[in-house]
Amino acid sequence: MYSIVILGAGNVASHMFQAFKASEKCSVVQVYNHQPESLKAFEKSAATTTDLSELMEADMYLLCLKDDVIESIAEQIQTKSGIIAHTSGSQSILKALNSAVFYPLQTFSKESKLNYSKIPFCLEANSEENLKILKTIASCISSEVFEISSAQRQTLHLAAVFVCNFTNHLYAIGESICKDDDMPFDILKALIRETSAKVQTNSPSKVQTGPAIRNDESTIKRHLSQLQNQNQKDIYQLITQSILQKHDKL
């Protein structure tokens, strides 16, 4: 059985803890965080600590931390014999002796349940031996395991910001527009589900709909006149222009 120490107690750490907890071949033996109150959720199932010098020996140290502290924390534990892997999508592989990347390509919220077996794990390691171990560990919790370079992972992370973070922000704008006219956002959820379902089997470019791809100038002008929020109006114009250019409508 592979032993794992998780460093961090946020969304990613919480989900990785649950994923490994359900595995028969991996065990989270300890969770580290600098804030003791954040460790309470893990205390019943693993040892916890706020002191890096007290980290237990393990096969992998999984750094589920903010990007700006990953390198510093890794340097402080580089004497450990296990693999030191971070879960960041944008950070390069570390310079530690046994460094690796264990990047789950998914959006994580503590309150959301996930099917971990379907989450793509993008892996990178500084040696073939470490990569082999990493693949074995990842395969314990997911059937979607990929060897991805730092450059490729950073590209994936950029694309993920567009398809996930930016899209969710557009949902928030849609919700705000509905609320301004006393309408429930729930009315739009069937549309959201269908839009998401289409790209599971089609290229997004092939299933684009709406006034921009139709070059429906009268509808676009009416929408712009309806928007009183200048930021929302700017976003509408920018995305409309992007769709027009993408589909050669200009």
Coordinates of C-alpha atoms in Angstrom, one line a residue:
M1 CA 0.0 0.0 0.0
Y2 CA 1.3 3.5 -0.9
S3 CA 1.5 6.0 1.9
I4 CA 0.7 9.6 1.3
V5 CA 1.1 12.8 3.2
I6 CA -1.1 15.7 2.1
L7 CA 0.1 19.2 2.6
G8 CA -2.8 21.7 2.6
A9 CA -6.4 21.7 3.8
G10 CA -8.3 23.5 1.1
N11 CA -10.6 22.3 -1.7
V12 CA -8.1 20.2 -3.6
A13 CA -6.6 18.7 -0.5
S14 CA -10.0 17.8 0.8
H15 CA -11.0 16.0 -2.4
M16 CA -7.6 14.2 -2.7
F17 CA -8.0 13.1 0.9
Q18 CA -11.4 11.6 0.1
A19 CA -10.2 10.0 -3.1
F20 CA -7.3 8.2 -1.5
K21 CA -9.4 7.4 1.5
A22 CA -11.7 5.3 -0.7
S23 CA -8.8 3.5 -2.3
E24 CA -7.7 0.1 -1.2
K25 CA -4.1 0.5 -2.4
C26 CA -3.3 4.0 -1.0
S27 CA -3.5 5.5 2.5
V28 CA -3.3 9.1 3.6
V29 CA -1.2 8.8 6.8
Q30 CA -0.9 12.5 7.6
V31 CA -2.3 15.9 6.7
Y32 CA -0.3 19.1 7.3
N33 CA -1.5 22.6 7.5
H34 CA -0.2 25.7 9.2
Q35 CA -3.6 26.5 10.6
P36 CA -4.7 23.9 13.2
E37 CA -8.4 24.7 12.9
S38 CA -8.3 23.6 9.3
L39 CA -7.1 20.2 10.3
K40 CA -10.2 19.2 12.3
A41 CA -11.9 17.7 9.3
F42 CA -9.1 15.2 8.9
E43 CA -8.3 14.2 12.5
K44 CA -10.6 11.2 12.6
S45 CA -9.0 9.5 9.6
A46 CA -5.3 10.5 9.7
A47 CA -2.6 12.0 11.8
T48 CA -2.3 15.8 11.5
T49 CA 0.4 18.4 12.1
T50 CA 1.2 22.1 11.8
D51 CA 4.9 21.5 11.9
L52 CA 6.8 20.5 8.8
S53 CA 9.6 18.9 10.9
E54 CA 7.0 16.4 12.2
L55 CA 6.1 15.0 8.8
M56 CA 5.9 11.3 8.7
E57 CA 7.8 9.1 6.1
A58 CA 5.7 8.4 3.1
D59 CA 5.9 7.3 -0.6
M60 CA 4.4 10.7 -1.7
Y61 CA 4.1 14.2 -0.3
L62 CA 1.2 15.8 -2.1
L63 CA 1.4 19.6 -2.1
C64 CA -2.1 20.9 -2.4
L65 CA -1.1 24.5 -1.8
K66 CA -1.2 27.9 -3.2
D67 CA 1.2 28.4 -6.1
D68 CA 3.2 31.1 -4.3
V69 CA 4.2 28.8 -1.4
I70 CA 4.8 25.5 -3.2
E71 CA 8.5 26.0 -3.9
S72 CA 9.2 27.2 -0.4
I73 CA 7.4 24.3 1.3
A74 CA 9.1 21.8 -1.1
E75 CA 12.5 23.2 -0.2
Q76 CA 11.8 22.6 3.5
I77 CA 10.9 19.0 3.1
Q78 CA 13.3 18.0 0.3
T79 CA 15.3 15.7 2.7
K80 CA 12.3 13.3 2.7
S81 CA 12.9 10.2 0.6
G82 CA 9.4 10.1 -0.9
I83 CA 8.2 11.8 -4.1
I84 CA 7.4 15.5 -3.6
A85 CA 4.5 16.3 -6.0
H86 CA 2.4 19.4 -6.4
T87 CA -1.1 19.7 -7.8
S88 CA -0.8 23.1 -9.5
G89 CA -1.8 23.5 -13.1
S90 CA 0.4 26.5 -13.8
Q91 CA 3.6 25.8 -11.8
S92 CA 6.6 24.0 -13.4
I93 CA 8.0 20.8 -12.0
L94 CA 10.0 21.5 -8.9
K95 CA 13.8 21.3 -8.5
A96 CA 13.7 18.9 -5.6
L97 CA 15.5 15.5 -5.8
N98 CA 12.3 13.5 -6.2
S99 CA 10.0 16.1 -7.8
A100 CA 6.8 15.5 -9.6
V101 CA 3.4 16.9 -10.7
F102 CA 0.1 15.3 -9.8
Y103 CA -2.4 17.6 -11.4
P104 CA -6.1 16.8 -11.2
L105 CA -7.9 18.6 -14.1
Q106 CA -11.1 19.4 -12.4
T107 CA -12.9 22.2 -10.5
F108 CA -13.1 21.5 -6.8
S109 CA -15.5 22.7 -4.1
K110 CA -15.7 21.1 -0.7
E111 CA -19.5 20.8 -0.9
S112 CA -19.5 19.1 -4.3
K113 CA -19.3 15.3 -4.6
L114 CA -17.2 14.0 -7.5
N115 CA -16.6 10.8 -9.4
Y116 CA -12.8 10.6 -8.9
S117 CA -12.4 7.7 -11.3
K118 CA -13.3 10.0 -14.2
I119 CA -11.0 12.9 -13.3
P120 CA -8.0 13.3 -15.6
F121 CA -4.7 13.3 -13.7
C122 CA -1.9 14.9 -15.6
L123 CA 1.5 13.5 -14.3
E124 CA 5.1 14.6 -14.7
A125 CA 8.2 13.4 -12.8
N126 CA 11.9 14.0 -12.9
S127 CA 12.7 10.3 -13.4
E128 CA 11.1 7.3 -15.1
E129 CA 11.1 5.4 -11.8
N130 CA 9.1 8.2 -10.1
L131 CA 6.8 8.5 -13.0
K132 CA 6.0 4.8 -12.8
I133 CA 5.2 5.2 -9.1
L134 CA 3.1 8.2 -9.8
K135 CA 1.1 6.4 -12.5
T136 CA 0.4 3.5 -10.2
I137 CA -0.8 5.8 -7.4
A138 CA -3.0 7.8 -9.8
S139 CA -4.4 4.6 -11.2
C140 CA -5.6 3.7 -7.7
I141 CA -8.2 6.5 -7.9
S142 CA -8.7 7.3 -11.5
S143 CA -8.9 5.6 -14.9
E144 CA -7.9 8.8 -16.7
V145 CA -4.1 9.1 -16.2
F146 CA -1.9 11.0 -18.6
E147 CA 1.8 11.8 -18.9
I148 CA 1.9 15.6 -19.6
S149 CA 4.8 18.0 -19.8
S150 CA 4.9 21.2 -17.8
A151 CA 4.3 23.2 -21.0
Q152 CA 1.4 21.1 -22.0
R153 CA -0.1 21.3 -18.5
Q154 CA 0.2 25.0 -18.4
T155 CA -1.6 25.2 -21.8
L156 CA -4.4 22.9 -20.4
H157 CA -4.6 25.1 -17.3
L158 CA -5.1 28.2 -19.5
A159 CA -7.8 26.5 -21.5
A160 CA -9.4 25.3 -18.3
V161 CA -9.7 28.9 -17.1
F162 CA -11.7 29.7 -20.2
V163 CA -14.0 26.7 -20.2
C164 CA -14.5 26.6 -16.4
N165 CA -13.7 29.8 -14.5
F166 CA -14.7 32.3 -17.2
T167 CA -17.8 30.3 -18.1
N168 CA -18.9 30.2 -14.5
H169 CA -18.4 34.0 -14.3
L170 CA -20.8 34.3 -17.3
Y171 CA -23.3 32.2 -15.4
A172 CA -23.0 34.7 -12.5
I173 CA -23.7 37.6 -15.0
G174 CA -26.7 35.7 -16.3
E175 CA -28.0 35.2 -12.8
S176 CA -27.5 38.9 -12.1
I177 CA -29.4 39.9 -15.2
C178 CA -32.3 37.5 -14.2
K179 CA -32.4 38.9 -10.7
D180 CA -32.6 42.5 -12.0
D181 CA -35.9 41.7 -13.7
D182 CA -37.2 39.3 -10.9
M183 CA -36.8 36.1 -12.8
P184 CA -35.3 32.9 -11.4
F185 CA -31.9 31.7 -12.7
D186 CA -33.3 28.2 -12.6
I187 CA -35.1 28.8 -15.9
L188 CA -31.7 28.9 -17.6
K189 CA -30.5 25.6 -16.2
A190 CA -32.0 23.4 -18.9
L191 CA -30.2 25.5 -21.5
I192 CA -26.9 25.2 -19.5
R193 CA -27.2 21.4 -19.4
E194 CA -27.9 21.1 -23.1
T195 CA -25.0 23.4 -24.0
S196 CA -22.7 21.4 -21.9
A197 CA -24.0 18.1 -23.3
K198 CA -23.3 19.2 -26.9
V199 CA -19.6 19.6 -26.4
Q200 CA -19.2 16.1 -25.0
T201 CA -19.7 14.8 -28.6
N202 CA -19.0 17.8 -30.8
S203 CA -16.4 20.5 -31.4
P204 CA -17.6 23.6 -29.7
S205 CA -17.1 25.6 -32.9
K206 CA -19.5 23.3 -34.7
V207 CA -22.4 23.8 -32.3
Q208 CA -22.1 27.6 -31.7
T209 CA -25.5 29.3 -31.8
G210 CA -26.9 32.7 -31.0
P211 CA -27.1 36.2 -32.6
A212 CA -23.4 36.6 -33.1
I213 CA -22.9 33.6 -35.4
R214 CA -26.1 34.6 -37.2
N215 CA -24.7 38.1 -37.5
D216 CA -28.1 39.3 -36.2
E217 CA -27.2 43.0 -35.8
S218 CA -30.7 44.1 -34.7
T219 CA -30.7 41.6 -31.8
I220 CA -27.2 42.5 -30.8
K221 CA -28.0 46.2 -30.7
R222 CA -31.2 45.5 -28.7
H223 CA -29.2 43.4 -26.2
L224 CA -26.6 46.2 -25.8
S225 CA -29.3 48.8 -25.2
Q226 CA -30.8 46.5 -22.5
L227 CA -27.6 46.3 -20.6
Q228 CA -27.2 49.1 -18.1
N229 CA -24.0 47.7 -16.5
Q230 CA -21.1 49.0 -18.5
N231 CA -18.9 46.0 -17.6
Q232 CA -21.5 43.5 -18.8
K233 CA -21.9 45.6 -22.0
D234 CA -18.1 45.5 -22.6
I235 CA -18.1 41.7 -22.1
Y236 CA -21.0 41.2 -24.4
Q237 CA -19.3 43.3 -27.1
L238 CA -16.0 41.5 -26.7
I239 CA -17.4 38.0 -26.9
T240 CA -19.7 38.9 -29.8
Q241 CA -16.7 40.3 -31.7
S242 CA -14.7 37.2 -30.9
I243 CA -17.5 34.9 -32.3
L244 CA -17.8 37.0 -35.4
Q245 CA -14.1 36.8 -36.1
K246 CA -14.0 33.0 -35.3
H247 CA -16.7 32.3 -37.8
D248 CA -15.7 34.8 -40.5
K249 CA -18.8 37.0 -40.1
L250 CA -17.0 40.3 -40.2

